[in-house]
mmCIF file of C-alpha atoms and ligand atoms in Angstrom:
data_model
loop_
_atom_site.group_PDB
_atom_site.id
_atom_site.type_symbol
_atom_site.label_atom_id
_atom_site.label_comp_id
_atom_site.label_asym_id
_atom_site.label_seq_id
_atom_site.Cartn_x
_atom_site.Cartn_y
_atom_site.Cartn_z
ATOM 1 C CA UNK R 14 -47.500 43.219 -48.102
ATOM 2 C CA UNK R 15 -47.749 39.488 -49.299
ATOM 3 C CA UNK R 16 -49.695 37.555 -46.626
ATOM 4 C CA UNK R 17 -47.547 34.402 -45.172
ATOM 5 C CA UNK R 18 -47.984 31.375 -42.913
ATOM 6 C CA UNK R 19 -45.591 29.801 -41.109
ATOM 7 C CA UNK R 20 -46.267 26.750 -39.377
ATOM 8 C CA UNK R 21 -44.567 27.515 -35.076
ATOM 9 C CA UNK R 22 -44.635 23.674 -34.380
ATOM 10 C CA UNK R 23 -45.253 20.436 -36.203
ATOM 11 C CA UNK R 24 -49.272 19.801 -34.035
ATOM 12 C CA UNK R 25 -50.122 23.002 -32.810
ATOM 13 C CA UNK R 26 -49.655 27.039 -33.234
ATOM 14 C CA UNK R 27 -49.302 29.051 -37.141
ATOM 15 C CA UNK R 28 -47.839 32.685 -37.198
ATOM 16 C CA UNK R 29 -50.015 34.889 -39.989
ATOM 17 C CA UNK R 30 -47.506 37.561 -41.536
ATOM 18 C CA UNK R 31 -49.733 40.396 -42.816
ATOM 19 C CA UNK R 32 -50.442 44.002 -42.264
ATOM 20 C CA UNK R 33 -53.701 45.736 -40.538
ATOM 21 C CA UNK R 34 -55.260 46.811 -43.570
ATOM 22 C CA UNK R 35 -55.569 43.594 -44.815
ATOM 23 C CA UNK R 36 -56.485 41.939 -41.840
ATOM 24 C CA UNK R 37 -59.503 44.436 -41.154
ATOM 25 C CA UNK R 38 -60.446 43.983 -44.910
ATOM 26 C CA UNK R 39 -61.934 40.586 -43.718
ATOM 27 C CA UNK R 40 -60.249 39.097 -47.250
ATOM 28 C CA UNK R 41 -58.452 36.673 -44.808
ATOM 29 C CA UNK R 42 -61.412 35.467 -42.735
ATOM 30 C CA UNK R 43 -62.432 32.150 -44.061
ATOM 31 C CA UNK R 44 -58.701 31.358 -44.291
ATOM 32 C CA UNK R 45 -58.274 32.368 -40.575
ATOM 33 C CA UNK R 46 -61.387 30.256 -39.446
ATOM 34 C CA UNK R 47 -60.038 27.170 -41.548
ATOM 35 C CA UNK R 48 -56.959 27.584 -39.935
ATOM 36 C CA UNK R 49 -57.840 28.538 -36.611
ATOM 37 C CA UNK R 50 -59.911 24.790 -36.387
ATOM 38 C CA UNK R 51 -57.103 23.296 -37.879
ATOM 39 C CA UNK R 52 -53.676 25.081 -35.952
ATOM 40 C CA UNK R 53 -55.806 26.136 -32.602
ATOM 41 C CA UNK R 54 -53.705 28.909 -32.723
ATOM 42 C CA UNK R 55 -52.857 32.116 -34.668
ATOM 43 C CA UNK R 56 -50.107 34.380 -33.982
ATOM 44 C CA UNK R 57 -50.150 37.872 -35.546
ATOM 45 C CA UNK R 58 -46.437 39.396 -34.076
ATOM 46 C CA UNK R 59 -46.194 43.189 -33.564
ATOM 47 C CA UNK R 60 -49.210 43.792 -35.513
ATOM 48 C CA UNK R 61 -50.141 46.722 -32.915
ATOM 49 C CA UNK R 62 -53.976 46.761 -33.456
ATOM 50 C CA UNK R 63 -55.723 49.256 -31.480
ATOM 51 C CA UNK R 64 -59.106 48.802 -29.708
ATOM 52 C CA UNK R 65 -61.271 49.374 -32.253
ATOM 53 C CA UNK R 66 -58.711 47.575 -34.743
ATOM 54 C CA UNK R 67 -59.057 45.044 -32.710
ATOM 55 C CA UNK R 68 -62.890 44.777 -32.214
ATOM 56 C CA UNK R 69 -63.276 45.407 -35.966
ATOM 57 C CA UNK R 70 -60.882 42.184 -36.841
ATOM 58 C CA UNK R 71 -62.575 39.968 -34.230
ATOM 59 C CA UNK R 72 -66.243 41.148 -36.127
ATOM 60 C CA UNK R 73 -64.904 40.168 -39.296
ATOM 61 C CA UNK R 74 -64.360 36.450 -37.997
ATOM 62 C CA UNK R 75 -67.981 36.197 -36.465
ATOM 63 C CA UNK R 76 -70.180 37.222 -33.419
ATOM 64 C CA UNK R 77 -68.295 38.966 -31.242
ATOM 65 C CA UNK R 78 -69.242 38.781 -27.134
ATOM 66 C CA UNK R 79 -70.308 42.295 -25.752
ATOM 67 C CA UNK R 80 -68.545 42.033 -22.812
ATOM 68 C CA UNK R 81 -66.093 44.527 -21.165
ATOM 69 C CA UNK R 82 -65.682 48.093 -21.807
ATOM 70 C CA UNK R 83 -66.591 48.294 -26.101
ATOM 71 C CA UNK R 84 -65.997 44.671 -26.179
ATOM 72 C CA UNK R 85 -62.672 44.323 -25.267
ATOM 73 C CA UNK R 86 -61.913 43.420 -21.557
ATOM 74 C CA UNK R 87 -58.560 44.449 -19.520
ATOM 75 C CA UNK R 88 -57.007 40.883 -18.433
ATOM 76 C CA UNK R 89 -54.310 41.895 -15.626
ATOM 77 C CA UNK R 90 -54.045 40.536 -12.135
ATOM 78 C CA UNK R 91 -54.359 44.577 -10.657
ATOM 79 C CA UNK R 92 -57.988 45.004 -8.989
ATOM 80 C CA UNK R 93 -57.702 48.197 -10.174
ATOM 81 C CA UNK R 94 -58.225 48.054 -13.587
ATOM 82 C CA UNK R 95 -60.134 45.018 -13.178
ATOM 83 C CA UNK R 96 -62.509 44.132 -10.658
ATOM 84 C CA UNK R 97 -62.036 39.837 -11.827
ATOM 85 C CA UNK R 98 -58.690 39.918 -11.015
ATOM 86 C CA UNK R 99 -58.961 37.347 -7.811
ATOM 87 C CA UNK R 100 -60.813 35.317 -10.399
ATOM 88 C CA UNK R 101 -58.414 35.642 -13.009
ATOM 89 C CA UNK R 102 -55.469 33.897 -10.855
ATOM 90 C CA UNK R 103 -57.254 30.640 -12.167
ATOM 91 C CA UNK R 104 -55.939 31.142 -15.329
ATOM 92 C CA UNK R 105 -52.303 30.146 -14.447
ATOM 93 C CA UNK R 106 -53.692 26.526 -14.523
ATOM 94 C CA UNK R 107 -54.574 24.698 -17.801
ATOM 95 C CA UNK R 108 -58.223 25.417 -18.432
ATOM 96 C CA UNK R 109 -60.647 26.156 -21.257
ATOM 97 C CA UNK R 110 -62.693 29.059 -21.052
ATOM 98 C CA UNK R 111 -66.523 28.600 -20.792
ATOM 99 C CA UNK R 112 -66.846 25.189 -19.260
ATOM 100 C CA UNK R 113 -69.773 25.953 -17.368
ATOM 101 C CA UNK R 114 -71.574 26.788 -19.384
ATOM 102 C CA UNK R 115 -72.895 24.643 -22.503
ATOM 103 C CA UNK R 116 -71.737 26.685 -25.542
ATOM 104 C CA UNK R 117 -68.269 27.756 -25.035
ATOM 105 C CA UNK R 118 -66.896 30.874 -26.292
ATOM 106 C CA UNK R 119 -65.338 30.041 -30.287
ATOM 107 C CA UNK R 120 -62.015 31.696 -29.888
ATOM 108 C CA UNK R 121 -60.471 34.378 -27.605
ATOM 109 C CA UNK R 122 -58.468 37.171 -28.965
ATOM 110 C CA UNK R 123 -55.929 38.463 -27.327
ATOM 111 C CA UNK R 124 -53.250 41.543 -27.189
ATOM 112 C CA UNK R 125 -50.513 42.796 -25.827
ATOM 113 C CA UNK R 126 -50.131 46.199 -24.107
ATOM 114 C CA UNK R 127 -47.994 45.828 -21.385
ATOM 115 C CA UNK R 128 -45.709 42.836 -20.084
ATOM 116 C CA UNK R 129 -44.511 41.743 -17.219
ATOM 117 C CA UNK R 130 -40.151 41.869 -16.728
ATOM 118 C CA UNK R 131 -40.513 38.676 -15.983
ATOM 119 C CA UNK R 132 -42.502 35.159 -16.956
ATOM 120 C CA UNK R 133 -46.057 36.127 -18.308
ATOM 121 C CA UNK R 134 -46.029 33.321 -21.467
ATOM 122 C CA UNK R 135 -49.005 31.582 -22.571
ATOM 123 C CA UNK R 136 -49.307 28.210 -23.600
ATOM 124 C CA UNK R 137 -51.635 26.369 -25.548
ATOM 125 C CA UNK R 138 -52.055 22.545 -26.179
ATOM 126 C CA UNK R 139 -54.327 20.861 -28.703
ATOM 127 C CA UNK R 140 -57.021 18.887 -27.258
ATOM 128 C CA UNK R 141 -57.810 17.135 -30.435
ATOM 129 C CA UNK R 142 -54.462 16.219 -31.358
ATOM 130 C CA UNK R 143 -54.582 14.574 -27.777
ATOM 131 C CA UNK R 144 -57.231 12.816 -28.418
ATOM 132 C CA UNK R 145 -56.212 11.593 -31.742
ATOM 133 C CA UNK R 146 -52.651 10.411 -30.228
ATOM 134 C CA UNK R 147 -54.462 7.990 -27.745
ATOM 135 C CA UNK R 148 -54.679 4.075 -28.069
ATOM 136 C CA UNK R 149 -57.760 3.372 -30.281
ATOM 137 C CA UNK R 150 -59.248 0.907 -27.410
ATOM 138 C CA UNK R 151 -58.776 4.072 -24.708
ATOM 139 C CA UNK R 152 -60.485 6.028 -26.933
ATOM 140 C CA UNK R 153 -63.606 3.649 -27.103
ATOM 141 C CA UNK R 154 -63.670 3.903 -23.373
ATOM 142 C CA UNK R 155 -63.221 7.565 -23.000
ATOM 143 C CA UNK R 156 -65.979 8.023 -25.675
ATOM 144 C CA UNK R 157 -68.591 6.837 -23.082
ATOM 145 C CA UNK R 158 -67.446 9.019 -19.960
ATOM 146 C CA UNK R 159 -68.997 12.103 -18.346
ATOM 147 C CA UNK R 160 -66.966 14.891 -16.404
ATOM 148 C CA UNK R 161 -68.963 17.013 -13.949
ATOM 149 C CA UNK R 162 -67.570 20.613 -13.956
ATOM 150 C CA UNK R 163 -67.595 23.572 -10.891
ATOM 151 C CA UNK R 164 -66.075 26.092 -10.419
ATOM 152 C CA UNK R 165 -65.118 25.394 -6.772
ATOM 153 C CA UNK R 166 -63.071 23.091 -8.740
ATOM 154 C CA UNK R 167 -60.784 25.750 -10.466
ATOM 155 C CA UNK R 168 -61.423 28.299 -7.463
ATOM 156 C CA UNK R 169 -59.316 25.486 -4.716
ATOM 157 C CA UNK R 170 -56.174 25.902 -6.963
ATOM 158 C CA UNK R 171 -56.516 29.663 -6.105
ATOM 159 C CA UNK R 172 -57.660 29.372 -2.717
ATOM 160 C CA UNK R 173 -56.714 25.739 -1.128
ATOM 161 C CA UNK R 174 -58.646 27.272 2.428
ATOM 162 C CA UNK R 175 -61.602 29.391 1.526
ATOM 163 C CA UNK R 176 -63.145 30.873 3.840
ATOM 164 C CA UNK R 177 -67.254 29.474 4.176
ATOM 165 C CA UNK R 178 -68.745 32.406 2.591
ATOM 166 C CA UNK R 179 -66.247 32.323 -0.407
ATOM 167 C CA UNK R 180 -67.152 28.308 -1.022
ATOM 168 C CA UNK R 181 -71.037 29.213 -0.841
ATOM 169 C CA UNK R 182 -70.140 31.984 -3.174
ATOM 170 C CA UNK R 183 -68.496 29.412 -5.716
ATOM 171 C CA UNK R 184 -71.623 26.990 -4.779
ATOM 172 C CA UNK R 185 -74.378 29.179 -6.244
ATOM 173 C CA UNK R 186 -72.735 28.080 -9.773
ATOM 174 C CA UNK R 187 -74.374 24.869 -11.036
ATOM 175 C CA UNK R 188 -72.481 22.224 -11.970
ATOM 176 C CA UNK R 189 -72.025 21.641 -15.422
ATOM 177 C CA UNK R 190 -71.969 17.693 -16.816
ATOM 178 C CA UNK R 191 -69.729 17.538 -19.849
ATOM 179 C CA UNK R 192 -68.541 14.783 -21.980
ATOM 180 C CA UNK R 193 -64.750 13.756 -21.384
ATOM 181 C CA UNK R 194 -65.038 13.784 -25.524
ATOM 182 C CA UNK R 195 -66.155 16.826 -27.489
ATOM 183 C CA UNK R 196 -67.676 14.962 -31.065
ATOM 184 C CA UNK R 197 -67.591 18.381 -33.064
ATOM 185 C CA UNK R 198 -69.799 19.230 -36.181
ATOM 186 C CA UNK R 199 -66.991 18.362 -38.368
ATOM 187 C CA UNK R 200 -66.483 14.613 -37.250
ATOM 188 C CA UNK R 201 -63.242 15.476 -35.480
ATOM 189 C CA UNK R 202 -62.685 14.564 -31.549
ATOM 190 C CA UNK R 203 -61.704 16.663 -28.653
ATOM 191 C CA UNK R 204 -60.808 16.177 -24.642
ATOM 192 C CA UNK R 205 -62.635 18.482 -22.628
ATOM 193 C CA UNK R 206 -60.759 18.858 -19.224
ATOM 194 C CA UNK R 207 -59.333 21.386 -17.350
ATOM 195 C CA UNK R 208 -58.730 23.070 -14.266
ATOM 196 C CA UNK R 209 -62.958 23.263 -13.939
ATOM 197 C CA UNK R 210 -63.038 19.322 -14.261
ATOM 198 C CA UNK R 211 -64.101 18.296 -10.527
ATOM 199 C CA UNK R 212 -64.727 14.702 -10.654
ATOM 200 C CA UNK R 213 -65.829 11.892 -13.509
ATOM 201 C CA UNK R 214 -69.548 10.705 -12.906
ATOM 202 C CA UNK R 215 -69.951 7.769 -11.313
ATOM 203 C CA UNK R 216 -66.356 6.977 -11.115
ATOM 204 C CA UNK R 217 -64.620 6.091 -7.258
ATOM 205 C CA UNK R 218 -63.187 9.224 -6.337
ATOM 206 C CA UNK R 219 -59.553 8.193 -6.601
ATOM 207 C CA UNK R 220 -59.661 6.473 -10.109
ATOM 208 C CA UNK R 221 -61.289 9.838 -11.014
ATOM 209 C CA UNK R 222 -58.969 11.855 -9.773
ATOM 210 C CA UNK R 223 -56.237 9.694 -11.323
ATOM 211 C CA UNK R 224 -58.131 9.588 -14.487
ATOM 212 C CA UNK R 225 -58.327 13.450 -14.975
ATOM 213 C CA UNK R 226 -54.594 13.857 -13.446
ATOM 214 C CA UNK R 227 -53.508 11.338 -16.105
ATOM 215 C CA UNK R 228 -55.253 12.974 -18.693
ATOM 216 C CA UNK R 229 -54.096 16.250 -18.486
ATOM 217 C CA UNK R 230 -50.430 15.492 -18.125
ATOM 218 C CA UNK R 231 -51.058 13.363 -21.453
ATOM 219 C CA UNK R 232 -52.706 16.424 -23.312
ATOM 220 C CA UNK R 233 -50.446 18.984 -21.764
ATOM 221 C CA UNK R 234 -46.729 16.938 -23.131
ATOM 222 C CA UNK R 235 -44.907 19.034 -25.322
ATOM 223 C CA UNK R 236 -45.291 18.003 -28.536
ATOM 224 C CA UNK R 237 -49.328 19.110 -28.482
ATOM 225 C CA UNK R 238 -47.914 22.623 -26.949
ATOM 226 C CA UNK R 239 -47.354 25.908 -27.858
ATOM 227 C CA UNK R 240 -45.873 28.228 -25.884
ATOM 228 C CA UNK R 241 -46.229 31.979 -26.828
ATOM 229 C CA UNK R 242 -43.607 34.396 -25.684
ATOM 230 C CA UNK R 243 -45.278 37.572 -25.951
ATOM 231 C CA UNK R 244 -44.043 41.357 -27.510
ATOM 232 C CA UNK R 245 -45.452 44.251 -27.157
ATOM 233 C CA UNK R 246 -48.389 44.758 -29.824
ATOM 234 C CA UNK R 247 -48.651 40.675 -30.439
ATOM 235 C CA UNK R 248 -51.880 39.558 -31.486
ATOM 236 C CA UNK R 249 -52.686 35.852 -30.561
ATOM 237 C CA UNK R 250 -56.068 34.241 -31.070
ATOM 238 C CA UNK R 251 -56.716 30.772 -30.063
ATOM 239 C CA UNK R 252 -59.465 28.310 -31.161
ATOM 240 C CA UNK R 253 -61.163 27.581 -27.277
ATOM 241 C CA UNK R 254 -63.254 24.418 -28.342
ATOM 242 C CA UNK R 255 -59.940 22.603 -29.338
ATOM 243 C CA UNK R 256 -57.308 23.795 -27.121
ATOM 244 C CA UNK R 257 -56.697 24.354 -23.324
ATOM 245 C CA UNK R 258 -54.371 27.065 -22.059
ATOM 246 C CA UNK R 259 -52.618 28.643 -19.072
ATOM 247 C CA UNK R 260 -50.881 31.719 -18.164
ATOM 248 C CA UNK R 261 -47.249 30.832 -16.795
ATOM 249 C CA UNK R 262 -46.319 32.573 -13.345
ATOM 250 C CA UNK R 263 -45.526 36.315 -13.588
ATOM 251 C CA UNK R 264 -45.660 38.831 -10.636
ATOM 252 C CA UNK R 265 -49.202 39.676 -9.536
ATOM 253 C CA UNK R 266 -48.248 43.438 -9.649
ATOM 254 C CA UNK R 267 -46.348 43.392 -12.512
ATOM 255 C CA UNK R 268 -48.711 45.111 -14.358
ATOM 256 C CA UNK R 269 -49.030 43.479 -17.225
ATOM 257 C CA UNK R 270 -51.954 44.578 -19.344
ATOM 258 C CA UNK R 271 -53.983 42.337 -22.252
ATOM 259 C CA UNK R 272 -56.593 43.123 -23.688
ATOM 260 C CA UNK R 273 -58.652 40.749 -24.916
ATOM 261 C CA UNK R 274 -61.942 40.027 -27.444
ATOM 262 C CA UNK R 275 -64.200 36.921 -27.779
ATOM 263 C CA UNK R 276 -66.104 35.113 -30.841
ATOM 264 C CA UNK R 277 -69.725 33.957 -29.671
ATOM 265 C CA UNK R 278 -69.555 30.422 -29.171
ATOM 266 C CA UNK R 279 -70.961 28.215 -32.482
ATOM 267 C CA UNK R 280 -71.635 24.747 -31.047
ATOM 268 C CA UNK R 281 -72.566 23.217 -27.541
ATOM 269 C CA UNK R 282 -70.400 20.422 -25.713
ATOM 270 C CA UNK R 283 -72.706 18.013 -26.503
HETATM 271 FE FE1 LIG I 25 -58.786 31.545 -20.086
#
């Protein structure tokens, strides 16, 4: 099978046509990478990888994270197949994964084995195409600014009245000072917000909350977004260091079933 790209909107989001065996060859790998920085995210529809399939793909595109059961961990909201799921509610809310820590994970890939009857999408926006779309002087301003991250912060849109031993719980993480704006290796700009972003430093509280309020609805409009509808045996990967993204609502017990491999973060925040 001839290997095709197709471009899903004009700023973010490119569907790969090809078929397992040549995606496990690793042929394609510097062209995913080079995409993946470019697009933020890849698309592979009904390719149907299994588990190994899909651990073996993910090695061929760099360091995998050993996480999970064989590297591939079971994202569903049931606490029965995974013990996260309380903490997994967070991800209905625009986020990128790894803020607290100072290398974020390079891309997350992610499959489909069961979906819910009803909502369950994912969407995507592209953080340096949001960046890039901003008045030159806001960007000079932005440049300069520092975001502290918690994860109380993401936690509150979960629980809005924790009970004291949850919020101690949350408190144990440090919190993690990030630039507002991610200068990458390669020259290009990124925003790094998010449902983790807790307050700017040294800003008054309510121009920082307006601030990171303003910001996200800016990066979030729909021309930086993709949304993915999923199918059964999709295959989406998504670069993490230049996109946020969010689950949209589906029933908690609706079973639906990803499952999901990471790439070892390459490059720290700052
Ligand atoms: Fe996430």
């Amino acid at each position: 099978m001839a290997t095709k790209t197709i471009d899903l909107t004009p700023r973010i989001g490119s569907e790969i046509q090809t078929d397992v065996e040549t995606l496990l060859s690793g042929k394609l790998s510097g062209e995913i990478r080079a995409l993946l920085e470019k697009r933020g995210v890849i698309a592979f529809r009904e390719i149907n990888l299994t588990d190994q399939q899909q651990v073996a793909f993910t090695r061929t595109l760099g360091t995998i994270v050993e996480e999970g059961q064989g590297s591939i961990t079971k994202i569903t909201m049931d606490p029965t197949e995974n013990d996260k799921a309380g903490y997994l509610r967070g991800a209905f809310f625009w986020h990128i994964d790894g803020t607290m820590q100072d290398v974020p994970v390079l891309a997350s890939i992610m499959s489909a084995r069961r979906l819910s009857a009803i909502g369950g999408d994912t969407e995507f926006c592209n953080t340096y195409a949001a960046y890039d779309d901003l008045p030159q002087q806001e960007k000079a301003e932005l440049d300069k600014i520092k975001v502290v991250h918690t994860l109380e912060a993401t936690q509150r849109y979960v629980y809005p009245e924790p009970t004291y031993e949850m919020l101690q719980g949350w408190q144990r993480y440090a919190d993690n000072q990030l630039p507002l704006v991610w200068k990458h290796r390669s020259g290009r700009k990124s925003l790094v917000i998010g449902s983790t972003a807790s307050h700017v430093a040294g800003m008054d509280r309510r121009a920082s909350a307006a601030l990171l309020c303003r910001l996200r609805e800016w990066a979030t409009q729909p021309q930086f977004v993709y949304r993915h509808r999923w199918t059964v045996g999709d295959l989406v990967i998504w670069d993490n260091t230049g996109t946020m993204h969010r689950a949209l609502a589906y029933p908690l017990d609706s079973g639906r079933m990803m499952h999901r491999t990471k790439l070892q973060g390459e490059e720290s925040f700052a």
